[in-house]
Coordinates of C-alpha atoms and ligand atoms in Angstrom, one line a residue:
M162 CA -42.7 -4.9 4.5
K163 CA -40.7 -6.2 7.4
K164 CA -36.9 -7.4 7.6
T165 CA -34.6 -7.9 9.9
G166 CA -31.5 -5.6 9.8
A167 CA -29.2 -8.4 9.2
W168 CA -31.1 -9.3 6.3
L169 CA -30.9 -5.8 5.0
I170 CA -26.9 -5.7 5.4
R171 CA -26.6 -8.9 3.4
F172 CA -29.1 -7.6 0.8
A173 CA -27.1 -4.4 0.5
L174 CA -23.6 -5.8 0.3
E175 CA -24.6 -8.4 -1.9
Q176 CA -26.0 -5.7 -4.5
I177 CA -22.6 -3.5 -4.2
G178 CA -20.8 -6.8 -5.4
V179 CA -19.1 -7.8 -1.9
K180 CA -17.7 -11.0 -2.1
Y181 CA -15.8 -11.3 1.2
T182 CA -16.1 -9.6 4.6
F183 CA -13.4 -10.1 7.2
G184 CA -13.5 -9.9 10.8
I185 CA -14.7 -11.8 14.1
P186 CA -18.2 -12.5 15.3
G187 CA -19.5 -11.2 18.7
V188 CA -22.8 -10.5 20.2
H189 CA -23.3 -7.4 18.1
N190 CA -23.1 -8.9 14.9
T191 CA -23.8 -12.7 15.0
E192 CA -27.2 -12.3 13.5
T193 CA -25.6 -10.7 10.6
Y194 CA -22.8 -13.4 10.5
D195 CA -25.8 -16.1 10.4
E196 CA -27.3 -14.3 7.4
L197 CA -24.2 -14.0 5.5
D198 CA -23.9 -18.0 5.9
N199 CA -27.2 -17.9 3.6
S200 CA -25.6 -16.1 0.9
E201 CA -24.3 -17.6 -2.3
L202 CA -22.3 -14.5 -3.0
I203 CA -20.6 -13.4 0.2
Q204 CA -18.2 -15.7 2.1
P205 CA -17.6 -13.9 5.6
I206 CA -13.7 -14.7 6.3
L207 CA -12.6 -15.5 9.9
V208 CA -9.4 -13.9 10.7
T209 CA -7.3 -14.2 14.0
H210 CA -7.1 -10.5 14.7
E211 CA -9.2 -7.5 13.4
G212 CA -6.1 -5.6 12.6
G213 CA -5.3 -8.4 10.2
A214 CA -9.2 -8.2 8.7
A215 CA -8.2 -4.4 8.1
F216 CA -5.2 -5.1 6.0
M217 CA -6.8 -7.9 4.5
A218 CA -9.8 -5.5 3.3
D219 CA -7.3 -3.0 2.2
A220 CA -5.3 -5.2 0.3
I221 CA -8.6 -6.9 -1.5
S222 CA -9.2 -3.1 -2.9
R223 CA -5.4 -2.7 -3.7
T224 CA -5.3 -5.7 -6.2
S225 CA -8.9 -6.1 -7.3
A226 CA -12.1 -4.4 -8.6
Q227 CA -13.8 -5.3 -5.3
T228 CA -14.1 -3.1 -2.4
G229 CA -12.7 -4.6 0.8
T230 CA -15.2 -5.1 3.6
L231 CA -14.9 -5.5 7.6
L232 CA -17.9 -6.9 9.6
I233 CA -16.6 -6.5 13.0
V234 CA -17.7 -6.0 16.5
P235 CA -18.0 -2.6 18.1
A236 CA -15.4 -0.9 20.1
A237 CA -13.0 -3.8 20.7
G238 CA -13.1 -4.8 17.1
V239 CA -12.9 -1.1 15.7
T240 CA -10.0 -0.4 18.1
H241 CA -8.0 -3.4 16.6
A242 CA -8.8 -2.7 13.1
A243 CA -8.2 1.0 13.4
S244 CA -4.6 0.7 12.2
G245 CA -5.8 -0.8 8.9
I246 CA -8.7 1.6 8.7
G247 CA -6.1 4.5 9.2
E248 CA -3.6 2.7 6.4
A249 CA -6.6 2.7 3.9
F250 CA -7.2 6.4 5.0
L251 CA -4.0 8.0 4.3
D252 CA -3.3 5.7 1.3
G253 CA -6.4 6.4 -0.3
I254 CA -7.7 2.9 -0.5
P255 CA -11.6 2.3 -0.5
M256 CA -13.0 0.3 2.5
L257 CA -16.2 -0.5 3.9
V258 CA -16.3 -0.9 7.5
I259 CA -19.2 -2.2 9.1
A260 CA -19.5 -2.7 12.9
G261 CA -22.4 -3.6 15.0
G262 CA -23.6 -1.3 17.7
I263 CA -24.6 -1.4 21.2
R264 CA -28.4 -1.6 21.9
T265 CA -30.5 1.5 21.4
D266 CA -33.8 0.1 22.7
S267 CA -32.8 -0.6 26.2
G268 CA -32.2 2.7 27.6
K269 CA -29.3 1.2 29.6
T270 CA -25.8 2.7 29.6
Y271 CA -22.3 0.9 30.4
Q272 CA -23.3 -1.9 27.9
L273 CA -20.8 -4.0 26.6
H274 CA -18.5 -2.5 23.8
E275 CA -19.9 0.7 24.7
M276 CA -18.0 3.8 23.1
D277 CA -18.1 6.6 20.4
Q278 CA -16.8 4.9 17.6
H279 CA -17.6 7.8 15.5
A280 CA -15.4 10.1 17.5
L281 CA -12.4 7.6 17.2
L282 CA -12.9 6.9 13.6
A283 CA -13.3 10.4 12.5
P284 CA -9.9 11.4 11.4
I285 CA -9.3 8.1 9.7
T286 CA -12.5 7.7 7.6
K287 CA -14.2 9.9 4.9
K288 CA -17.4 9.8 6.7
T289 CA -19.3 7.6 9.4
F290 CA -22.9 6.6 9.5
K291 CA -24.9 5.6 12.7
V292 CA -28.1 3.7 11.2
E293 CA -31.0 4.6 13.3
T294 CA -33.9 2.8 11.7
H295 CA -34.4 -0.3 9.6
A296 CA -35.0 1.8 6.6
G297 CA -31.8 3.6 7.0
I298 CA -29.9 0.5 6.7
I299 CA -29.6 -0.2 2.8
P300 CA -29.5 3.6 2.0
A301 CA -26.3 4.1 4.4
I302 CA -24.5 1.2 3.2
Y303 CA -25.0 2.5 -0.6
E304 CA -24.1 6.0 0.3
A305 CA -20.9 4.8 2.1
F306 CA -19.9 2.6 -0.5
Q307 CA -20.4 5.6 -3.4
I308 CA -18.4 7.6 -0.7
A309 CA -15.5 5.1 -0.3
R310 CA -14.8 4.8 -4.1
H311 CA -15.6 8.5 -5.0
G312 CA -12.8 11.0 -5.5
E313 CA -10.0 10.0 -3.8
P314 CA -10.9 6.8 -2.4
G315 CA -11.0 5.9 1.5
P316 CA -12.7 4.1 4.3
V317 CA -16.3 4.7 5.4
F318 CA -17.8 3.5 8.5
V319 CA -21.3 2.1 9.1
E320 CA -22.8 1.1 12.6
V321 CA -25.6 -0.9 12.9
P322 CA -27.1 -1.1 16.3
V323 CA -27.6 -5.2 17.2
N324 CA -31.3 -4.6 18.0
L325 CA -31.9 -3.3 14.4
Q326 CA -29.9 -6.6 13.2
L327 CA -31.6 -8.8 15.5
F328 CA -35.3 -8.0 14.9
P329 CA -37.5 -7.2 12.0
G330 CA -38.6 -3.7 11.2
E331 CA -40.7 -1.8 8.7
V332 CA -38.8 -1.0 5.4
P333 CA -40.6 0.7 2.6
E334 CA -38.6 -0.9 -0.3
T335 CA -35.3 -2.9 -0.9
P336 CA -34.1 -1.0 -3.9
A337 CA -31.5 -2.4 -6.2
F338 CA -28.1 -0.3 -6.2
V339 CA -27.6 2.0 -9.0
Q340 CA -24.1 3.3 -9.7
Q341 CA -24.1 7.2 -9.5
S342 CA -22.2 8.9 -12.1
T343 CA -19.2 10.7 -10.9
E344 CA -17.8 12.4 -14.0
Q345 CA -16.4 15.8 -13.6
P346 CA -15.9 18.4 -16.2
L347 CA -12.3 18.7 -17.0
D348 CA -10.4 22.1 -17.4
Q349 CA -9.6 21.7 -20.8
T350 CA -7.7 25.2 -20.9
A351 CA -5.2 23.6 -18.1
I352 CA -4.6 20.6 -20.4
H353 CA -4.1 22.6 -23.3
Q354 CA -1.6 24.7 -21.4
A355 CA -0.2 21.6 -19.7
A356 CA 0.5 19.7 -23.1
K357 CA 2.1 23.0 -24.5
M358 CA 4.5 23.6 -21.5
L359 CA 5.7 19.6 -21.9
Y360 CA 5.9 19.7 -25.5
E361 CA 8.1 23.0 -25.4
A362 CA 10.3 21.7 -22.7
N363 CA 13.9 20.5 -23.1
S364 CA 13.7 17.8 -20.5
P365 CA 10.2 16.9 -19.3
G366 CA 9.9 14.4 -16.8
L367 CA 6.8 12.2 -15.2
F368 CA 6.7 11.2 -11.6
L369 CA 3.6 8.9 -10.9
G370 CA 1.9 8.3 -7.5
W371 CA -0.7 5.6 -6.4
G372 CA -3.3 7.7 -8.1
A373 CA -2.0 7.0 -11.3
V374 CA -2.1 3.3 -11.2
D375 CA -5.0 2.8 -13.2
A376 CA -3.6 5.1 -16.1
T377 CA -0.4 3.1 -17.0
E378 CA -1.5 2.8 -20.5
E379 CA -1.7 6.7 -20.9
S380 CA 1.5 7.4 -19.0
V381 CA 3.4 5.0 -21.2
R382 CA 2.2 6.5 -24.3
I383 CA 2.5 10.3 -22.9
A384 CA 6.3 9.3 -21.9
E385 CA 7.2 7.8 -25.1
F386 CA 5.6 10.8 -27.2
L387 CA 7.7 13.2 -25.1
G388 CA 10.8 10.6 -24.9
A389 CA 10.5 11.6 -21.1
P390 CA 11.8 9.7 -18.2
V391 CA 9.3 8.3 -15.6
A392 CA 10.1 8.2 -11.9
T393 CA 7.3 6.8 -9.3
T394 CA 6.7 7.3 -5.5
L395 CA 7.0 4.3 -3.5
Q396 CA 3.4 3.5 -3.4
G397 CA 3.1 4.2 -7.0
L398 CA 5.9 1.8 -7.9
S399 CA 3.5 -0.1 -10.0
S400 CA 2.0 2.8 -11.8
F401 CA 4.7 2.5 -14.5
P402 CA 5.9 -0.9 -16.0
G403 CA 9.8 -1.4 -14.6
N404 CA 10.5 -3.0 -17.9
N405 CA 9.8 0.0 -20.1
A406 CA 12.7 1.7 -21.3
L407 CA 11.8 4.9 -20.1
H408 CA 11.4 3.9 -16.4
T409 CA 14.2 5.0 -14.0
G410 CA 12.9 4.0 -10.6
M411 CA 11.7 5.4 -7.2
G412 CA 12.0 8.9 -6.5
M413 CA 13.3 11.8 -8.3
G414 CA 15.8 13.6 -6.0
P415 CA 19.1 12.9 -3.9
A416 CA 17.7 9.8 -2.4
A417 CA 16.1 8.2 -5.6
V418 CA 17.6 5.3 -7.5
P419 CA 20.8 6.6 -9.7
A420 CA 18.8 6.1 -13.0
A421 CA 16.2 8.4 -11.6
E422 CA 18.4 11.0 -10.1
N423 CA 20.3 11.3 -13.2
A424 CA 17.5 11.4 -15.3
F425 CA 15.8 14.3 -13.3
K426 CA 18.8 16.4 -13.0
K427 CA 18.0 18.5 -15.9
C428 CA 14.2 18.3 -15.5
D429 CA 12.7 21.4 -16.6
C430 CA 8.8 20.3 -16.7
L431 CA 7.5 18.0 -14.3
L432 CA 4.3 15.9 -15.2
A433 CA 3.4 14.9 -11.4
V434 CA 0.1 12.5 -11.5
G435 CA -1.7 11.2 -8.7
T436 CA 0.9 12.0 -5.7
R437 CA 0.5 14.1 -3.0
F438 CA 4.4 15.1 -2.6
G439 CA 3.9 13.4 0.9
E440 CA 7.0 12.5 3.3
I441 CA 7.8 9.2 1.8
A442 CA 7.1 10.0 -2.0
T443 CA 9.6 13.1 -1.6
A444 CA 11.9 11.2 0.8
S445 CA 11.4 13.4 3.7
Y446 CA 10.9 16.9 1.1
G447 CA 14.1 16.3 -0.4
V448 CA 12.9 16.7 -4.0
N449 CA 13.0 19.9 -5.9
P450 CA 10.7 20.1 -8.7
P451 CA 11.1 22.5 -11.6
A452 CA 8.8 25.7 -11.5
N453 CA 7.3 24.3 -14.4
M454 CA 5.2 21.6 -12.5
I455 CA 2.0 20.4 -14.0
H456 CA 0.1 18.6 -10.9
V457 CA -2.9 16.1 -11.7
D458 CA -4.8 14.6 -8.9
I459 CA -8.4 13.8 -8.1
N460 CA -8.3 15.5 -4.9
K461 CA -7.6 19.2 -5.2
T462 CA -6.6 19.7 -1.7
V463 CA -3.2 18.4 -2.4
F464 CA -2.3 20.9 -4.9
N465 CA 0.1 23.4 -3.6
A466 CA 0.1 21.8 -0.3
N467 CA 3.8 21.0 -0.5
Y468 CA 5.4 22.1 -3.5
P469 CA 3.8 25.0 -5.8
A470 CA 2.2 23.9 -9.2
A471 CA 2.3 25.9 -12.4
I472 CA -0.6 24.2 -13.7
I473 CA -2.9 22.3 -11.7
I474 CA -5.7 19.7 -13.3
E475 CA -8.1 18.3 -11.0
G476 CA -9.6 15.1 -12.2
D477 CA -9.0 11.0 -12.3
A478 CA -5.7 10.5 -13.8
K479 CA -6.7 8.2 -16.6
T480 CA -9.5 10.6 -17.8
V481 CA -6.9 13.4 -17.8
L482 CA -3.9 11.8 -19.3
A483 CA -6.1 10.6 -22.2
E484 CA -7.0 14.1 -22.9
L485 CA -3.4 15.6 -22.1
L486 CA -2.2 12.9 -24.9
K487 CA -4.8 14.2 -27.5
S488 CA -3.4 17.8 -26.7
L489 CA 0.1 16.6 -27.3
H490 CA -0.7 15.0 -30.6
A491 CA -2.5 18.0 -31.7
L492 CA 0.8 19.9 -31.2
G493 CA 2.8 18.1 -33.7
A494 CA 4.9 15.0 -34.2
P495 CA 6.1 12.8 -31.4
K496 CA 9.7 14.0 -30.3
P497 CA 12.4 12.0 -31.8
D498 CA 13.6 8.7 -30.0
N499 CA 15.6 9.7 -26.8
A500 CA 18.1 7.2 -27.4
A501 CA 21.0 8.8 -25.2
L502 CA 18.4 9.0 -22.2
I503 CA 17.4 5.3 -22.6
A504 CA 21.0 4.3 -22.8
A505 CA 21.8 6.3 -19.8
I506 CA 18.9 4.7 -18.1
R507 CA 19.9 1.0 -18.7
K508 CA 23.6 1.9 -17.7
D509 CA 22.6 3.5 -14.4
K510 CA 20.3 0.2 -13.6
A511 CA 22.8 -1.9 -14.7
A512 CA 25.6 -0.1 -12.5
Y513 CA 23.2 0.1 -9.5
T514 CA 22.4 -3.8 -9.6
A515 CA 26.2 -4.6 -9.9
E516 CA 27.4 -2.4 -7.0
W517 CA 24.8 -4.6 -4.8
L518 CA 25.9 -7.7 -6.3
R519 CA 29.6 -6.8 -5.8
H520 CA 28.8 -5.9 -2.0
D521 CA 30.2 -8.7 0.2
S522 CA 27.3 -10.3 2.1
K523 CA 29.6 -12.4 4.0
A524 CA 27.6 -15.5 4.9
R525 CA 24.2 -14.1 4.2
V526 CA 21.8 -13.6 1.5
N527 CA 22.8 -10.7 -0.8
P528 CA 19.4 -8.6 -1.5
A529 CA 20.3 -7.8 -5.1
R530 CA 21.0 -12.0 -5.6
F531 CA 17.6 -12.6 -4.0
F532 CA 15.6 -9.9 -5.9
T533 CA 17.3 -10.7 -9.4
E534 CA 16.3 -14.5 -8.8
L535 CA 12.7 -13.6 -7.6
R536 CA 12.1 -11.1 -10.6
A537 CA 13.4 -14.0 -13.2
Q538 CA 10.9 -16.6 -11.5
L539 CA 8.1 -14.6 -11.1
D540 CA 5.2 -13.8 -14.1
D541 CA 4.8 -10.4 -15.0
D542 CA 1.4 -10.1 -13.4
A543 CA 2.7 -11.4 -10.0
I544 CA 1.9 -9.6 -6.9
V545 CA 4.4 -8.2 -4.6
V546 CA 3.5 -7.1 -1.2
A547 CA 6.0 -5.3 1.0
D548 CA 5.7 -4.4 4.5
D549 CA 7.3 -1.4 6.0
G550 CA 10.9 -1.4 7.1
N551 CA 14.4 -1.5 5.6
H552 CA 13.0 -4.4 3.2
T553 CA 10.4 -2.0 1.5
F554 CA 13.3 0.2 0.2
L555 CA 15.1 -3.0 -0.9
V556 CA 12.1 -4.2 -3.0
A557 CA 11.7 -0.6 -4.2
E558 CA 15.4 -0.3 -5.5
L559 CA 16.1 -3.6 -6.5
M560 CA 12.9 -5.3 -7.7
P561 CA 11.1 -4.0 -11.1
I562 CA 7.5 -4.4 -10.7
H563 CA 5.9 -5.2 -14.3
R564 CA 2.1 -4.4 -14.0
A565 CA 0.0 -2.0 -12.4
R566 CA -1.1 -2.8 -9.0
G567 CA 1.6 -5.4 -8.8
F568 CA 3.3 -3.9 -6.0
I569 CA 1.3 -3.1 -2.7
S570 CA 2.8 -1.6 0.4
P571 CA 1.6 0.2 3.8
T572 CA 2.8 3.9 2.8
D573 CA 1.9 7.1 4.5
F574 CA 0.4 5.8 7.7
N575 CA 3.2 3.5 7.5
C576 CA 1.9 0.6 9.5
M577 CA 3.9 -2.4 10.2
G578 CA 2.1 -5.8 10.1
Y579 CA 0.5 -5.1 6.9
A580 CA 2.1 -7.6 4.4
T581 CA 1.2 -10.9 6.1
P582 CA -2.8 -10.5 5.9
A583 CA -2.1 -8.6 2.8
V584 CA -0.7 -11.8 1.3
T585 CA -3.5 -13.8 2.1
A586 CA -6.0 -11.4 1.0
A587 CA -4.5 -10.8 -2.3
K588 CA -4.1 -14.5 -2.9
L589 CA -7.7 -14.8 -2.1
V590 CA -8.9 -12.5 -4.7
N591 CA -6.2 -13.4 -7.3
P592 CA -6.0 -17.1 -7.3
D593 CA -4.5 -17.2 -10.5
K594 CA -1.6 -15.0 -9.9
Q595 CA 1.6 -15.4 -7.8
V596 CA 1.5 -13.7 -4.6
V597 CA 4.5 -13.1 -2.5
G598 CA 5.0 -11.1 0.5
I599 CA 8.4 -9.3 1.3
I600 CA 8.0 -9.0 5.2
G601 CA 10.6 -7.7 7.9
D602 CA 10.9 -10.2 10.9
G603 CA 9.5 -7.4 13.2
A604 CA 6.6 -6.8 11.0
F605 CA 6.1 -10.4 10.6
L606 CA 5.9 -10.9 14.4
M607 CA 2.9 -8.8 14.6
T608 CA 0.6 -10.5 12.4
C609 CA 2.0 -13.9 11.5
M610 CA -1.0 -15.3 12.6
E611 CA -2.9 -14.6 9.4
T612 CA -0.8 -17.4 7.5
L613 CA -3.2 -19.5 9.7
T614 CA -6.1 -17.8 7.9
A615 CA -4.1 -18.7 4.6
S616 CA -3.6 -22.2 5.3
A617 CA -7.3 -22.8 6.4
L618 CA -8.4 -21.4 3.1
K619 CA -5.5 -23.0 1.1
L620 CA -4.1 -19.9 -0.2
G621 CA -0.8 -20.5 -1.5
G622 CA 1.0 -17.3 -0.9
V623 CA 4.7 -17.0 -0.3
Y624 CA 5.8 -15.1 3.1
F625 CA 9.4 -14.1 2.3
V626 CA 10.5 -13.4 6.1
F627 CA 13.7 -11.0 5.9
N628 CA 15.1 -12.2 8.9
D629 CA 17.9 -10.0 9.9
G630 CA 17.1 -10.2 13.9
E631 CA 16.3 -6.4 14.0
L632 CA 13.9 -3.6 13.6
S633 CA 16.4 -2.4 10.9
Q634 CA 14.8 0.6 9.5
I635 CA 15.0 1.8 12.8
S636 CA 18.2 0.5 14.0
Q637 CA 20.1 1.5 10.9
A638 CA 19.2 5.4 11.8
Q639 CA 19.9 4.7 15.6
E640 CA 23.6 3.5 14.7
I641 CA 25.4 6.8 13.8
P642 CA 23.5 9.3 16.2
Y643 CA 23.2 7.1 19.2
N644 CA 25.6 4.4 18.6
R645 CA 23.6 1.5 20.3
K646 CA 20.4 0.1 19.4
T647 CA 17.8 0.8 22.1
C648 CA 14.8 -1.8 21.7
T649 CA 15.4 -2.6 18.1
V650 CA 17.0 -5.8 18.5
L651 CA 14.5 -8.4 18.3
H652 CA 13.6 -11.3 20.5
Q653 CA 14.9 -14.4 19.2
V654 CA 12.1 -16.5 17.5
R655 CA 12.0 -19.8 15.9
I656 CA 10.0 -18.9 12.5
R657 CA 10.1 -22.9 11.8
G658 CA 7.8 -23.0 15.0
I659 CA 5.3 -20.4 13.5
A660 CA 5.1 -22.3 10.0
E661 CA 4.6 -25.5 12.1
A662 CA 1.8 -23.9 14.2
T663 CA -0.1 -22.5 11.2
G664 CA 0.5 -25.4 8.9
C665 CA 2.6 -23.5 6.4
E666 CA 5.6 -25.0 4.2
Y667 CA 8.8 -24.0 5.9
I668 CA 12.0 -23.3 3.9
A669 CA 15.3 -21.6 5.2
L670 CA 16.9 -19.8 2.6
E671 CA 20.7 -19.3 3.8
S672 CA 22.9 -18.4 1.1
D673 CA 23.0 -16.8 -2.3
A674 CA 23.7 -20.2 -3.9
D675 CA 20.3 -21.4 -2.8
C676 CA 18.4 -18.3 -4.0
A677 CA 17.0 -20.0 -7.1
D678 CA 16.2 -23.3 -5.7
V679 CA 14.4 -22.0 -2.6
I680 CA 12.4 -19.7 -4.6
R681 CA 11.4 -22.4 -7.1
E682 CA 10.6 -24.8 -4.4
A683 CA 8.6 -22.3 -2.7
L684 CA 6.4 -21.4 -5.8
V685 CA 5.9 -24.8 -6.5
H686 CA 4.3 -25.3 -3.0
A687 CA 2.3 -22.3 -3.4
A688 CA 0.9 -23.4 -6.9
K689 CA -0.3 -26.2 -5.1
N690 CA -2.4 -24.0 -2.9
K691 CA 0.0 -24.3 0.1
P692 CA 1.2 -21.4 2.1
V693 CA 5.0 -21.2 2.3
I694 CA 7.1 -19.3 4.9
V695 CA 10.5 -18.7 3.7
D696 CA 13.1 -17.5 6.3
V697 CA 15.6 -15.4 4.7
K698 CA 18.9 -15.1 6.1
I699 CA 19.1 -11.7 4.6
D700 CA 22.4 -9.3 4.6
Y701 CA 21.3 -5.8 5.7
S702 CA 25.0 -4.5 5.7
K703 CA 24.5 -2.2 2.6
R704 CA 22.2 0.9 3.0
T705 CA 19.6 1.9 0.6
R706 CA 19.8 4.9 -1.3
F707 CA 16.5 6.1 0.2
T708 CA 17.8 5.6 3.6
K709 CA 21.2 7.4 2.8
G710 CA 19.1 10.1 1.0
I711 CA 16.7 10.9 4.2
V712 CA 19.3 10.7 6.8
K713 CA 21.4 13.3 4.8
T714 CA 18.4 15.6 4.2
N715 CA 17.0 15.7 7.6
L716 CA 20.6 16.2 9.2
E717 CA 21.0 19.0 6.4
R718 CA 17.7 20.6 8.0
F719 CA 18.9 20.8 11.7
T720 CA 20.1 24.2 13.0
V721 CA 23.9 24.4 13.6
S722 CA 23.4 24.0 17.4
N723 CA 21.2 20.9 17.2
K724 CA 23.8 19.5 14.6
V725 CA 26.9 20.0 17.1
R726 CA 24.9 18.4 19.8
F727 CA 24.1 15.4 17.7
I728 CA 27.4 15.1 16.0
S729 CA 29.2 15.6 19.5
R730 CA 26.8 12.9 21.4
A731 CA 27.7 10.5 18.6
L732 CA 31.5 11.2 18.5
L733 CA 31.5 10.8 22.6
R734 CA 29.8 7.5 22.3
K735 CA 31.9 6.3 19.6
F736 CA 35.4 7.1 21.3
L737 CA 34.7 7.1 24.7
Ligands
LIG206 C1 2.8 -0.2 13.9 C2 4.5 0.4 13.7 N1 5.2 0.3 14.8 C3 6.5 1.1 14.5 C4 6.8 1.3 13.3 C5 8.0 2.1 13.5 N2 9.0 1.3 12.4 C6 9.1 1.7 11.1 S1 10.1 0.6 10.1 C7 10.3 -0.4 11.7 C8 11.2 -1.5 11.4 C9 10.4 -2.7 10.9 O1 11.1 -3.8 11.1 P1 11.0 -5.1 10.4 O2 10.0 -5.4 10.2 O3 12.2 -6.1 11.0 O4 11.8 -4.8 9.0 P2 13.3 -4.4 8.6 O5 13.5 -2.6 8.6 O6 14.2 -4.9 9.3 O7 13.5 -4.7 7.2 C10 9.6 0.3 12.7 C11 9.8 -0.2 14.1 C12 5.6 1.3 12.7 N3 6.2 2.0 11.1 N4 4.6 0.8 12.5
LIG207 MG1 14.1 -6.7 10.7

């Protein structure tokens, strides 16, 4: 039979369950856009910038069972999207990137949008495909989809030359998509050893990353069986319910919140699941896990990369933890309730919030006041999206997340500009949940036009812009060593004007006293499918534990001569 490439792309995407594509049409993909217009299953979404499209596709994958999909033009669309593709790659998020390709039938070079897209994307995708025939389109998309979701997920790129899309070509068949089984045998011996090590430990603990996000139930049962404290990474913040008595908070070293730092001080056996012990997860490698470390991950290349493990278990977190729980039960009765630990965690958490609330925020909004009120008003299953900056760590330290996948943030690629498009997309696929963004003013400036996409689609997300006038995560780090803020004080912008331009509601939040009312008003507008931008006059005068911790950890690692150089420059600038 003969089919156009555009038809074949549409067919394949429908088969794998794609409901939305994100991107901007151009001459290399209009045929496919037109074909999608015929589809009852797929809605192509127009964005304002392909960077936003990639962040949106990423957020779809993080907050739903769907796989975020891009449909973009070659070269210019791909380079714009590269930031979001890179984020998905380093954060382990499945994504399908479909771009048109230049003509392969013209014999000409110096074509519009001509570049080696595969060379550009190789370091930030799991695999790239260049389709050469009509018959290759469906198999390439099916395989790309499988690879994107298999093992540690990530983005996969498929280039379909425009001539294939436009014109019919011979295909032998149009097979339905059949999911291949990806189950792998588990190392039962290692699981038994791990159970024994945990059961015999005096102070076992759990450290959970994003890889454990779908194993919350198992993690809760293991923690409760052992009476063990649980800490998470930043990306894994939602991997354990923040309102469980054994939840301590983010981190487990000197940059952790006090409840976590204290609970893990005597930890003699660590069960680390779905974390690579990367720079952010470890607060610049400041953590010090015990020798008895059990490391569970689906990607075996992460084992022993930064911290040695006594036992490694390769496999899907949910399957491994279910087996581990069985092994623990086989060893004996659950440990008695760890009442002292639970009381200490509760006390440390309350004291930390109180310390923040006591902080004098002068005439600005106190972060703890804001998050306490936000938590009180949000549903348990609300989705909180943070961008990248000081505000991210404020969320992590002051805002408990109650449900798995209830917090997403650009973590290891650490790309500012993520949250505004991500709120828009998360609301698109979670229409019945509250979706709120905590977005630094600098990050908002990068991609705020995706609030236009939200208002066009009537998506009631709330965009809380933390307006401190600075690129604060960086300006804070400049303060002591440089004593000046080169390029980190933002140009003044009227956020109200952005809201007016994009058709969003605008509310200013200027004082603690208004937190409750403003948050309520914003959620009411959002519930009526109206996007809301809340301009929060936030106070950043108190540092997070994370920021203080990484500064200290990094400084300690400087050689003596470099320490002297930095400290003397700081003193000179301060006093001369
Ligand atoms: C694309 C990109 N550019 C630059 C950075 C470096 N960076 C990390 S955090 C940060 C400050 C973010 O400022 P803002 O969005 O206002 O958030 P705040 O720290 O003030 O809460 C910067 C510039 C980055 N992570 N990503
Ligand atoms: Mg800022």
